[in-house]
Tab-separated table of C-alpha atoms and ligand atoms in Angstrom:
chain	number	residue	atom	x	y	z
T	1	UNK	CA	186.088	198.196	105.553
T	2	UNK	CA	187.074	199.206	109.120
T	3	UNK	CA	184.226	200.959	110.966
T	4	UNK	CA	180.762	199.361	110.914
T	5	UNK	CA	178.210	200.968	108.645
T	6	UNK	CA	175.191	202.221	110.551
T	7	UNK	CA	171.727	203.349	109.508
T	8	UNK	CA	171.488	207.124	109.541
T	9	UNK	CA	168.066	207.724	107.973
T	10	UNK	CA	165.132	205.704	106.624
T	11	UNK	CA	162.535	206.975	104.138
T	12	UNK	CA	159.311	205.068	103.419
T	13	UNK	CA	157.545	206.314	100.284
T	14	UNK	CA	154.078	205.026	99.348
T	15	UNK	CA	153.510	204.823	95.590
T	16	UNK	CA	150.652	203.895	93.265
T	17	UNK	CA	150.934	202.666	89.690
T	18	UNK	CA	148.281	201.989	87.073
T	19	UNK	CA	147.044	198.383	87.069
T	20	UNK	CA	144.692	196.772	84.514
T	21	UNK	CA	141.381	195.099	85.504
T	22	UNK	CA	142.806	191.612	86.091
T	23	UNK	CA	140.231	189.111	87.361
T	24	UNK	CA	140.784	186.584	90.115
T	25	UNK	CA	138.893	184.482	92.624
T	26	UNK	CA	138.293	187.373	95.030
T	27	UNK	CA	137.337	190.003	92.451
T	28	UNK	CA	139.280	192.321	90.175
T	29	UNK	CA	142.383	194.485	90.447
T	30	UNK	CA	141.680	198.141	91.250
T	31	UNK	CA	142.929	200.823	88.802
T	32	UNK	CA	145.892	201.530	91.100
T	33	UNK	CA	148.273	199.035	92.704
T	34	UNK	CA	149.897	200.185	95.945
T	35	UNK	CA	153.516	199.592	96.963
T	36	UNK	CA	155.930	201.056	99.496
T	37	UNK	CA	159.562	201.858	98.671
T	38	UNK	CA	161.967	201.676	101.619
T	39	UNK	CA	165.214	203.668	101.404
T	40	UNK	CA	167.821	202.994	104.083
T	41	UNK	CA	170.704	205.512	104.220
T	42	UNK	CA	173.936	204.914	106.130
T	43	UNK	CA	176.427	207.124	107.914
T	44	UNK	CA	179.055	206.168	105.308
T	45	UNK	CA	176.925	207.539	102.492
T	46	UNK	CA	175.349	204.368	101.100
T	47	UNK	CA	171.719	203.756	100.156
T	48	UNK	CA	169.884	200.414	100.192
T	49	UNK	CA	166.443	199.764	98.671
T	50	UNK	CA	163.480	197.560	99.514
T	51	UNK	CA	159.926	197.247	98.152
T	52	UNK	CA	156.819	195.804	99.778
T	53	UNK	CA	153.010	196.022	99.979
T	54	UNK	CA	151.744	199.589	100.289
T	55	UNK	CA	148.406	199.436	102.068
T	56	UNK	CA	147.862	201.762	105.038
T	57	UNK	CA	148.295	199.032	107.669
T	58	UNK	CA	151.652	197.988	106.195
T	59	UNK	CA	152.762	201.633	105.872
T	60	UNK	CA	152.096	202.228	109.571
T	61	UNK	CA	154.140	199.149	110.494
T	62	UNK	CA	157.003	200.151	108.173
T	63	UNK	CA	157.090	203.692	109.583
T	64	UNK	CA	157.190	202.410	113.151
T	65	UNK	CA	160.238	200.249	112.311
T	66	UNK	CA	161.836	203.067	110.280
T	67	UNK	CA	161.616	205.347	113.333
T	68	UNK	CA	163.475	202.773	115.452
T	69	UNK	CA	166.210	201.812	112.973
T	70	UNK	CA	168.636	204.736	113.435
T	71	UNK	CA	172.142	203.563	114.419
T	72	UNK	CA	171.497	199.923	113.435
T	73	UNK	CA	174.561	198.012	112.151
T	74	UNK	CA	173.831	197.059	108.528
T	75	UNK	CA	175.298	193.557	109.075
T	76	UNK	CA	173.076	192.783	112.047
T	77	UNK	CA	170.139	190.970	110.447
T	78	UNK	CA	169.430	188.953	113.602
T	79	UNK	CA	169.122	192.246	115.478
T	80	UNK	CA	166.871	193.606	112.722
T	81	UNK	CA	164.413	190.736	113.211
T	82	UNK	CA	164.495	191.309	116.975
T	83	UNK	CA	163.869	195.015	116.461
T	84	UNK	CA	160.939	194.434	114.084
T	85	UNK	CA	159.403	191.935	116.526
T	86	UNK	CA	159.736	194.354	119.434
T	87	UNK	CA	158.388	197.351	117.523
T	88	UNK	CA	155.369	195.425	116.209
T	89	UNK	CA	154.639	193.997	119.650
T	90	UNK	CA	154.594	197.536	121.028
T	91	UNK	CA	152.437	198.833	118.167
T	92	UNK	CA	149.848	196.086	118.305
T	93	UNK	CA	150.103	194.718	121.828
T	94	UNK	CA	151.259	191.393	120.325
T	95	UNK	CA	152.451	190.018	117.005
T	96	UNK	CA	149.174	190.570	115.175
T	97	UNK	CA	148.754	189.073	111.712
T	98	UNK	CA	148.345	190.794	108.388
T	99	UNK	CA	146.065	190.383	105.393
T	100	UNK	CA	146.788	191.070	101.728
T	101	UNK	CA	144.109	191.398	99.068
T	102	UNK	CA	141.624	189.049	100.693
T	103	UNK	CA	143.682	186.043	99.590
T	104	UNK	CA	146.729	185.851	101.800
T	105	UNK	CA	146.583	186.051	105.559
T	106	UNK	CA	149.639	185.619	107.739
T	107	UNK	CA	149.541	184.931	111.487
T	108	UNK	CA	152.302	187.400	112.233
T	109	UNK	CA	153.299	190.559	110.380
T	110	UNK	CA	156.956	190.224	111.442
T	111	UNK	CA	158.208	188.463	108.276
T	112	UNK	CA	156.355	190.834	105.938
T	113	UNK	CA	157.670	193.949	107.696
T	114	UNK	CA	161.197	192.586	108.167
T	115	UNK	CA	161.550	191.755	104.467
T	116	UNK	CA	162.033	195.205	102.804
T	117	UNK	CA	164.470	196.286	105.531
T	118	UNK	CA	166.481	193.067	105.185
T	119	UNK	CA	166.596	193.529	101.390
T	120	UNK	CA	167.759	197.142	101.846
T	121	UNK	CA	170.493	196.096	104.302
T	122	UNK	CA	171.661	193.338	101.931
T	123	UNK	CA	171.704	195.924	99.125
T	124	UNK	CA	173.982	198.064	101.319
T	125	UNK	CA	176.178	195.080	102.267
T	126	UNK	CA	176.595	194.238	98.561
T	127	UNK	CA	177.411	197.839	97.656
T	128	UNK	CA	179.990	198.017	100.466
T	129	UNK	CA	181.633	194.769	99.382
T	130	UNK	CA	181.314	195.523	95.659
T	131	UNK	CA	179.352	192.312	94.954
T	132	UNK	CA	175.777	191.533	93.826
T	133	UNK	CA	173.300	190.400	96.513
T	134	UNK	CA	173.235	186.932	94.891
T	135	UNK	CA	176.865	186.523	96.010
T	136	UNK	CA	175.858	187.289	99.597
T	137	UNK	CA	173.221	184.566	99.345
T	138	UNK	CA	175.789	181.940	98.425
T	139	UNK	CA	176.691	182.730	94.837
T	140	UNK	CA	175.212	182.645	91.397
T	141	UNK	CA	173.714	179.350	90.230
T	142	UNK	CA	172.586	180.959	86.949
T	143	UNK	CA	173.309	184.089	84.942
T	144	UNK	CA	169.727	184.485	83.744
T	145	UNK	CA	166.505	183.997	85.683
T	146	UNK	CA	163.600	182.531	83.688
T	147	UNK	CA	160.081	183.910	84.240
T	148	UNK	CA	156.699	182.619	83.079
T	149	UNK	CA	154.146	184.726	81.218
T	150	UNK	CA	151.354	185.415	83.703
T	151	UNK	CA	147.968	185.334	81.922
T	152	UNK	CA	144.774	186.768	83.416
T	153	UNK	CA	141.149	186.844	82.424
T	154	UNK	CA	140.463	190.552	82.175
T	155	UNK	CA	138.027	193.213	81.094
T	156	UNK	CA	138.956	195.442	78.143
T	157	UNK	CA	139.423	198.365	80.498
T	158	UNK	CA	138.395	199.640	83.895
T	159	UNK	CA	134.706	200.597	84.036
T	160	UNK	CA	134.276	204.170	82.781
T	161	UNK	CA	137.810	204.269	81.358
T	162	UNK	CA	139.163	203.643	77.865
T	163	UNK	CA	140.223	200.133	76.855
T	164	UNK	CA	143.828	199.359	77.785
T	165	UNK	CA	146.505	198.100	75.401
T	166	UNK	CA	145.774	194.440	76.229
T	167	UNK	CA	142.008	194.462	75.565
T	168	UNK	CA	139.561	191.912	76.937
T	169	UNK	CA	140.358	188.240	77.634
T	170	UNK	CA	137.243	186.424	78.771
T	171	UNK	CA	137.357	183.149	76.834
T	172	UNK	CA	139.930	180.699	75.411
T	173	UNK	CA	140.503	182.789	72.261
T	174	UNK	CA	141.115	185.905	74.357
T	175	UNK	CA	143.581	184.033	76.586
T	176	UNK	CA	145.460	182.610	73.593
T	177	UNK	CA	145.691	186.104	72.052
T	178	UNK	CA	147.002	187.494	75.342
T	179	UNK	CA	149.528	184.659	75.550
T	180	UNK	CA	150.693	185.374	72.013
T	181	UNK	CA	151.394	188.990	72.953
T	182	UNK	CA	153.270	187.894	76.099
T	183	UNK	CA	155.384	185.456	74.078
T	184	UNK	CA	156.001	187.880	71.195
T	185	UNK	CA	156.861	190.897	73.356
T	186	UNK	CA	158.649	189.241	76.278
T	187	UNK	CA	159.806	185.883	74.958
T	188	UNK	CA	158.327	183.762	77.754
T	189	UNK	CA	158.749	180.031	77.333
T	190	UNK	CA	156.263	178.960	80.000
T	191	UNK	CA	152.783	180.293	80.763
T	192	UNK	CA	150.584	180.512	83.847
T	193	UNK	CA	146.839	181.193	83.779
T	194	UNK	CA	145.185	182.801	86.780
T	195	UNK	CA	141.961	180.840	87.226
T	196	UNK	CA	139.153	180.763	89.776
T	197	UNK	CA	137.180	183.214	87.649
T	198	UNK	CA	134.970	180.994	85.492
T	199	UNK	CA	133.680	177.455	85.953
T	200	UNK	CA	136.501	174.884	86.057
T	201	UNK	CA	135.505	173.357	82.701
T	202	UNK	CA	135.828	176.754	80.987
T	203	UNK	CA	139.285	177.221	82.506
T	204	UNK	CA	140.322	173.704	81.403
T	205	UNK	CA	139.250	174.670	77.866
T	206	UNK	CA	141.471	177.756	78.041
T	207	UNK	CA	144.425	175.598	79.102
T	208	UNK	CA	143.715	173.126	76.302
T	209	UNK	CA	143.538	176.015	73.810
T	210	UNK	CA	146.939	177.231	75.059
T	211	UNK	CA	148.369	173.715	74.691
T	212	UNK	CA	147.095	173.559	71.110
T	213	UNK	CA	148.395	177.032	70.244
T	214	UNK	CA	151.808	176.568	71.894
T	215	UNK	CA	152.737	172.880	71.577
T	216	UNK	CA	155.229	171.761	74.224
T	217	UNK	CA	154.992	175.006	76.220
T	218	UNK	CA	154.995	174.311	80.004
T	219	UNK	CA	151.625	175.484	81.386
T	220	UNK	CA	150.213	176.119	84.888
T	221	UNK	CA	146.736	176.891	86.170
T	222	UNK	CA	146.134	178.675	89.493
T	223	UNK	CA	142.528	179.101	90.698
T	224	UNK	CA	143.612	180.281	94.182
T	225	UNK	CA	141.688	177.600	96.053
T	226	UNK	CA	138.440	178.043	94.088
T	227	UNK	CA	137.554	174.366	93.958
T	228	UNK	CA	136.495	171.580	96.292
T	229	UNK	CA	138.823	168.534	96.472
T	230	UNK	CA	136.543	166.414	94.206
T	231	UNK	CA	136.459	169.167	91.557
T	232	UNK	CA	140.227	169.578	91.862
T	233	UNK	CA	140.736	165.832	91.342
T	234	UNK	CA	138.525	165.943	88.240
T	235	UNK	CA	140.519	168.874	86.811
T	236	UNK	CA	143.824	167.206	87.701
T	237	UNK	CA	142.759	164.059	85.804
T	238	UNK	CA	141.714	166.088	82.763
T	239	UNK	CA	144.860	168.198	82.659
T	240	UNK	CA	147.401	165.615	83.852
T	241	UNK	CA	149.189	165.432	80.494
T	242	UNK	CA	148.842	169.146	79.800
T	243	UNK	CA	150.024	171.048	82.890
T	244	UNK	CA	153.489	171.119	84.465
T	245	UNK	CA	151.739	171.827	87.774
T	246	UNK	CA	148.367	172.746	89.214
T	247	UNK	CA	148.607	175.581	91.735
T	248	UNK	CA	146.364	175.837	94.802
T	249	UNK	CA	143.314	174.087	93.332
T	250	UNK	CA	141.740	173.873	96.795
T	251	UNK	CA	142.392	175.663	100.101
T	252	UNK	CA	144.346	174.231	103.025
T	253	UNK	CA	146.892	171.465	103.611
T	254	UNK	CA	144.352	168.632	104.214
T	255	UNK	CA	142.428	169.441	101.004
T	256	UNK	CA	145.627	169.685	98.950
T	257	UNK	CA	146.807	166.355	100.412
T	258	UNK	CA	143.516	164.719	99.424
T	259	UNK	CA	143.966	165.933	95.828
T	260	UNK	CA	147.652	164.953	95.775
T	261	UNK	CA	146.780	161.378	96.875
T	262	UNK	CA	144.554	160.930	93.812
T	263	UNK	CA	146.681	162.567	91.159
T	264	UNK	CA	150.136	162.291	89.660
T	265	UNK	CA	150.036	165.972	88.642
T	266	UNK	CA	152.369	168.017	90.909
T	267	UNK	CA	150.502	170.479	93.126
T	268	UNK	CA	152.071	173.865	93.828
T	269	UNK	CA	151.205	176.445	96.447
T	270	UNK	CA	151.630	180.013	97.524
T	271	UNK	CA	148.578	179.791	99.784
T	272	UNK	CA	148.711	176.844	102.182
T	273	UNK	CA	152.476	176.896	102.806
T	274	UNK	CA	153.545	180.510	103.270
T	275	UNK	CA	155.715	180.338	106.395
T	276	UNK	CA	158.365	177.978	107.744
T	277	UNK	CA	156.025	176.443	110.323
T	278	UNK	CA	153.627	175.330	107.560
T	279	UNK	CA	156.317	173.075	106.085
T	280	UNK	CA	156.352	170.169	108.595
T	281	UNK	CA	152.581	169.476	108.411
T	282	UNK	CA	152.586	169.836	104.602
T	283	UNK	CA	155.596	167.538	104.181
T	284	UNK	CA	154.081	164.988	106.597
T	285	UNK	CA	151.070	164.417	104.317
T	286	UNK	CA	152.820	165.212	100.985
T	287	UNK	CA	150.282	167.979	100.354
T	288	UNK	CA	152.424	169.971	97.909
T	289	UNK	CA	155.125	169.000	95.471
T	290	UNK	CA	156.181	172.543	94.510
T	291	UNK	CA	156.512	175.526	96.870
T	292	UNK	CA	156.373	179.066	95.526
T	293	UNK	CA	158.795	181.173	97.504
T	294	UNK	CA	158.193	184.900	97.933
T	295	UNK	CA	160.715	186.996	99.833
T	296	UNK	CA	158.049	189.636	100.605
T	297	UNK	CA	156.029	187.091	102.588
T	298	UNK	CA	158.598	184.594	103.813
T	299	UNK	CA	160.717	187.117	105.681
T	300	UNK	CA	163.313	188.293	103.221
T	301	UNK	CA	165.948	186.832	100.960
T	302	UNK	CA	167.869	184.725	103.475
T	303	UNK	CA	164.707	182.998	104.727
T	304	UNK	CA	163.704	182.363	101.135
T	305	UNK	CA	167.136	180.849	100.467
T	306	UNK	CA	166.561	178.654	103.547
T	307	UNK	CA	163.204	177.622	102.083
T	308	UNK	CA	165.003	176.635	98.868
T	309	UNK	CA	167.307	174.393	100.912
T	310	UNK	CA	164.386	172.795	102.733
T	311	UNK	CA	162.671	172.080	99.394
T	312	UNK	CA	165.876	170.427	98.179
T	313	UNK	CA	166.112	168.249	101.287
T	314	UNK	CA	162.492	167.057	100.989
T	315	UNK	CA	162.521	166.631	97.214
T	316	UNK	CA	160.008	169.396	96.608
T	317	UNK	CA	160.135	171.632	93.533
T	318	UNK	CA	160.733	175.367	93.873
T	319	UNK	CA	159.103	178.213	92.002
T	320	UNK	CA	158.433	181.865	92.867
T	321	UNK	CA	155.192	183.728	93.589
T	322	UNK	CA	154.457	187.281	92.514
T	323	UNK	CA	152.041	190.111	93.229
T	324	UNK	CA	151.760	193.408	91.327
T	325	UNK	CA	155.244	194.896	91.790
T	326	UNK	CA	157.874	197.331	90.557
T	327	UNK	CA	161.570	197.120	89.719
T	328	UNK	CA	163.040	197.065	93.226
T	329	UNK	CA	161.084	193.879	93.927
T	330	UNK	CA	162.024	192.458	90.525
T	331	UNK	CA	165.694	193.070	91.322
T	332	UNK	CA	165.381	191.269	94.663
T	333	UNK	CA	163.496	188.360	93.027
T	334	UNK	CA	166.217	188.052	90.373
T	335	UNK	CA	169.056	188.099	92.943
T	336	UNK	CA	167.290	185.432	95.035
T	337	UNK	CA	166.420	183.212	92.076
T	338	UNK	CA	169.995	183.521	90.780
T	339	UNK	CA	171.291	182.024	94.022
T	340	UNK	CA	168.819	179.096	94.281
T	341	UNK	CA	170.455	176.030	92.755
T	342	UNK	CA	167.176	174.132	92.832
T	343	UNK	CA	164.878	176.683	91.185
T	344	UNK	CA	163.080	173.966	89.262
T	345	UNK	CA	160.469	176.166	87.535
T	346	UNK	CA	160.379	179.618	85.939
T	347	UNK	CA	159.335	182.363	88.396
T	348	UNK	CA	156.018	184.208	88.286
T	349	UNK	CA	155.962	187.944	87.677
T	350	UNK	CA	153.250	190.570	87.181
T	351	UNK	CA	155.884	192.869	85.660
T	352	UNK	CA	154.480	192.938	82.080
T	353	UNK	CA	151.174	194.323	83.397
T	354	UNK	CA	152.577	197.598	84.643
T	355	UNK	CA	153.255	200.642	82.481
T	356	UNK	CA	155.499	202.651	84.819
T	357	UNK	CA	158.565	201.809	86.894
T	358	UNK	CA	160.647	203.768	89.338
T	359	UNK	CA	164.067	202.216	88.786
T	360	UNK	CA	166.486	203.700	86.253
T	361	UNK	CA	165.845	201.758	83.025
T	362	UNK	CA	168.369	199.335	81.627
T	363	UNK	CA	169.515	197.362	84.684
T	364	UNK	CA	166.841	194.682	84.348
T	365	UNK	CA	165.376	193.691	81.020
T	366	UNK	CA	163.607	190.653	79.660
T	367	UNK	CA	165.117	188.712	76.785
T	368	UNK	CA	163.708	185.318	75.878
T	369	UNK	CA	161.499	185.521	78.993
T	370	UNK	CA	164.548	185.781	81.277
T	371	UNK	CA	166.248	188.589	83.159
T	372	UNK	CA	170.061	188.698	83.181
T	373	UNK	CA	171.357	188.881	86.754
T	374	UNK	CA	173.034	192.275	87.263
T	375	UNK	CA	176.812	192.165	87.840
T	376	UNK	CA	176.824	195.524	89.612
T	377	UNK	CA	177.006	195.694	93.443
T	378	UNK	CA	173.950	195.199	95.652
T	379	UNK	CA	170.547	194.705	94.039
T	380	UNK	CA	171.874	196.334	90.876
T	381	UNK	CA	169.148	198.982	90.531
T	382	UNK	CA	168.958	202.721	91.282
T	383	UNK	CA	165.867	204.827	91.922
T	384	UNK	CA	164.685	207.185	89.218
T	385	UNK	CA	163.772	210.092	91.526
T	386	UNK	CA	161.489	211.815	89.012
T	387	UNK	CA	159.382	208.719	88.503
T	388	UNK	CA	159.366	207.976	92.216
T	389	UNK	CA	157.884	211.468	92.659
T	390	UNK	CA	155.268	210.837	89.969
T	391	UNK	CA	154.234	207.512	91.509
T	392	UNK	CA	154.067	209.086	94.958
T	393	UNK	CA	151.824	211.873	93.635
T	394	UNK	CA	149.626	209.199	92.055
T	395	UNK	CA	149.361	207.599	95.504
T	396	UNK	CA	148.390	210.965	97.016
T	397	UNK	CA	145.502	211.531	94.609
T	398	UNK	CA	144.331	208.016	93.634
T	399	UNK	CA	142.087	207.560	96.664
T	400	UNK	CA	143.003	203.893	97.216
T	401	UNK	CA	144.597	202.988	100.537
T	402	UNK	CA	144.340	199.187	100.547
T	403	UNK	CA	144.016	196.394	98.014
T	404	UNK	CA	140.325	195.480	97.942
T	405	UNK	CA	139.596	193.379	94.849
T	406	UNK	CA	136.254	192.131	96.211
T	407	UNK	CA	134.906	195.587	97.114
T	408	UNK	CA	135.976	196.956	93.725
T	409	UNK	CA	134.284	194.038	91.933
T	410	UNK	CA	131.098	194.592	93.958
T	411	UNK	CA	131.065	198.248	92.913
T	412	UNK	CA	130.637	196.902	89.370
T	413	UNK	CA	128.737	193.626	90.054
T	414	UNK	CA	126.908	194.082	93.385
T	415	UNK	CA	126.030	190.362	93.676
T	416	UNK	CA	129.617	189.103	93.276
T	417	UNK	CA	130.576	186.261	95.620
T	418	UNK	CA	134.144	185.181	96.369
T	419	UNK	CA	134.567	181.754	94.789
T	420	UNK	CA	136.913	180.035	97.241
T	421	UNK	CA	136.152	176.265	97.349
T	422	UNK	CA	132.691	176.949	95.907
T	423	UNK	CA	132.864	174.865	92.742
O	501	LIG	O1	147.344	189.406	91.127
O	501	LIG	O2	145.287	188.721	91.210
O	501	LIG	C1	146.489	188.555	91.378
O	501	LIG	C2	146.988	187.218	91.874
O	501	LIG	O3	145.910	186.369	92.054
O	501	LIG	C3	147.784	187.372	93.151
O	501	LIG	O4	147.073	188.137	94.068
O	501	LIG	C4	148.151	186.061	93.760
O	501	LIG	O5	148.686	186.263	95.037
O	501	LIG	O6	149.678	185.791	91.889
O	501	LIG	C5	149.221	185.293	93.055
O	501	LIG	C6	149.106	183.792	93.095
O	501	LIG	O7	149.868	183.135	92.444
O	501	LIG	O8	148.282	183.277	93.831
O	502	LIG	MG1	149.184	181.251	93.273
């Protein structure tokens, strides 16, 4: 190895990829999902990759860090966090928070900005050492990472556009048909339904229809905090024998604790515990029994591995959250999940919903709902430059610069109200 490897150049490329009209508690997905691809080049000729949110505010933060990263030692992750903190403090006059899609707000943007750079540096470290990133995180606890089929209520197509390949899913029959396609085409052996769209009883019926159509299949329902605690308790009672867990039925740690006290059904979250300092208050009142990690939000792969350890210590289950994403993120999710001994549930992924990807095909593929962990060095994926160019051009012309599910829904249904804790 000899000389340290130092960052010579960083490229941040915003991209947009087609996204179907998936419904959720805050509205509906826009026709284009936005991501940013971070490329970190080194003076010894290596390239590391990261992927993160691609809204304008995040792009500005990423570019500010990219400008300051030249000469950084690729092994100095502590220094990277310090650098990100300093740059953001200068940019914003303090460590201002960040907001994603009207559903997730974080108090500080540091973790979210640090993450793609940390992933890229770990990719470089793995390539230098000739080992997969999972080995840098402590080794491989599994050779294949299981994912769940992520079901959404959806329109047949975006307003004014042709129907997409999935068609509409607005009732239990539509959800069962969508699930059948997910299972047939991808082999998933657990299913998650995004709720918070219709009244709770209608969503319970969809879950019961799934249970009848796929006997024994582990099922989850996630209304993103759409319900009050009493409604959540009612749903938990009804679905206690049917769900493996109920995800974020109600917002906030106190509300989740109230539901947890009245139900034996495990409660999961990617909303009320999304940073390390949320863990002590949540553990103190046993508000959540399963935490969904997410390296994009939690501050990279090493922090997420730390989260896995904390969950093990406190006897909490571990699963993984997803947002609309491409193959660089999938690779990082797979490397992380491979290294977590206590990944007690299949991970979420939006991957089946996209129709384009910018990594060279073949490195990551789904078989039986799982992705085999690459054995090649680093993340195990390479950029397909032509497709990266296409997705960047799509970003240039698509006209979307932030995720705004509520505004897009209101352009179709002007009276739409966000449902959080309404029912
Ligand atoms: O893609 O609409 C969506 C999801 O609702 C996403 O935004 C959530 O963050 O998948 C996520 C979740 O589990 O809450
Ligand atoms: Mg969730």
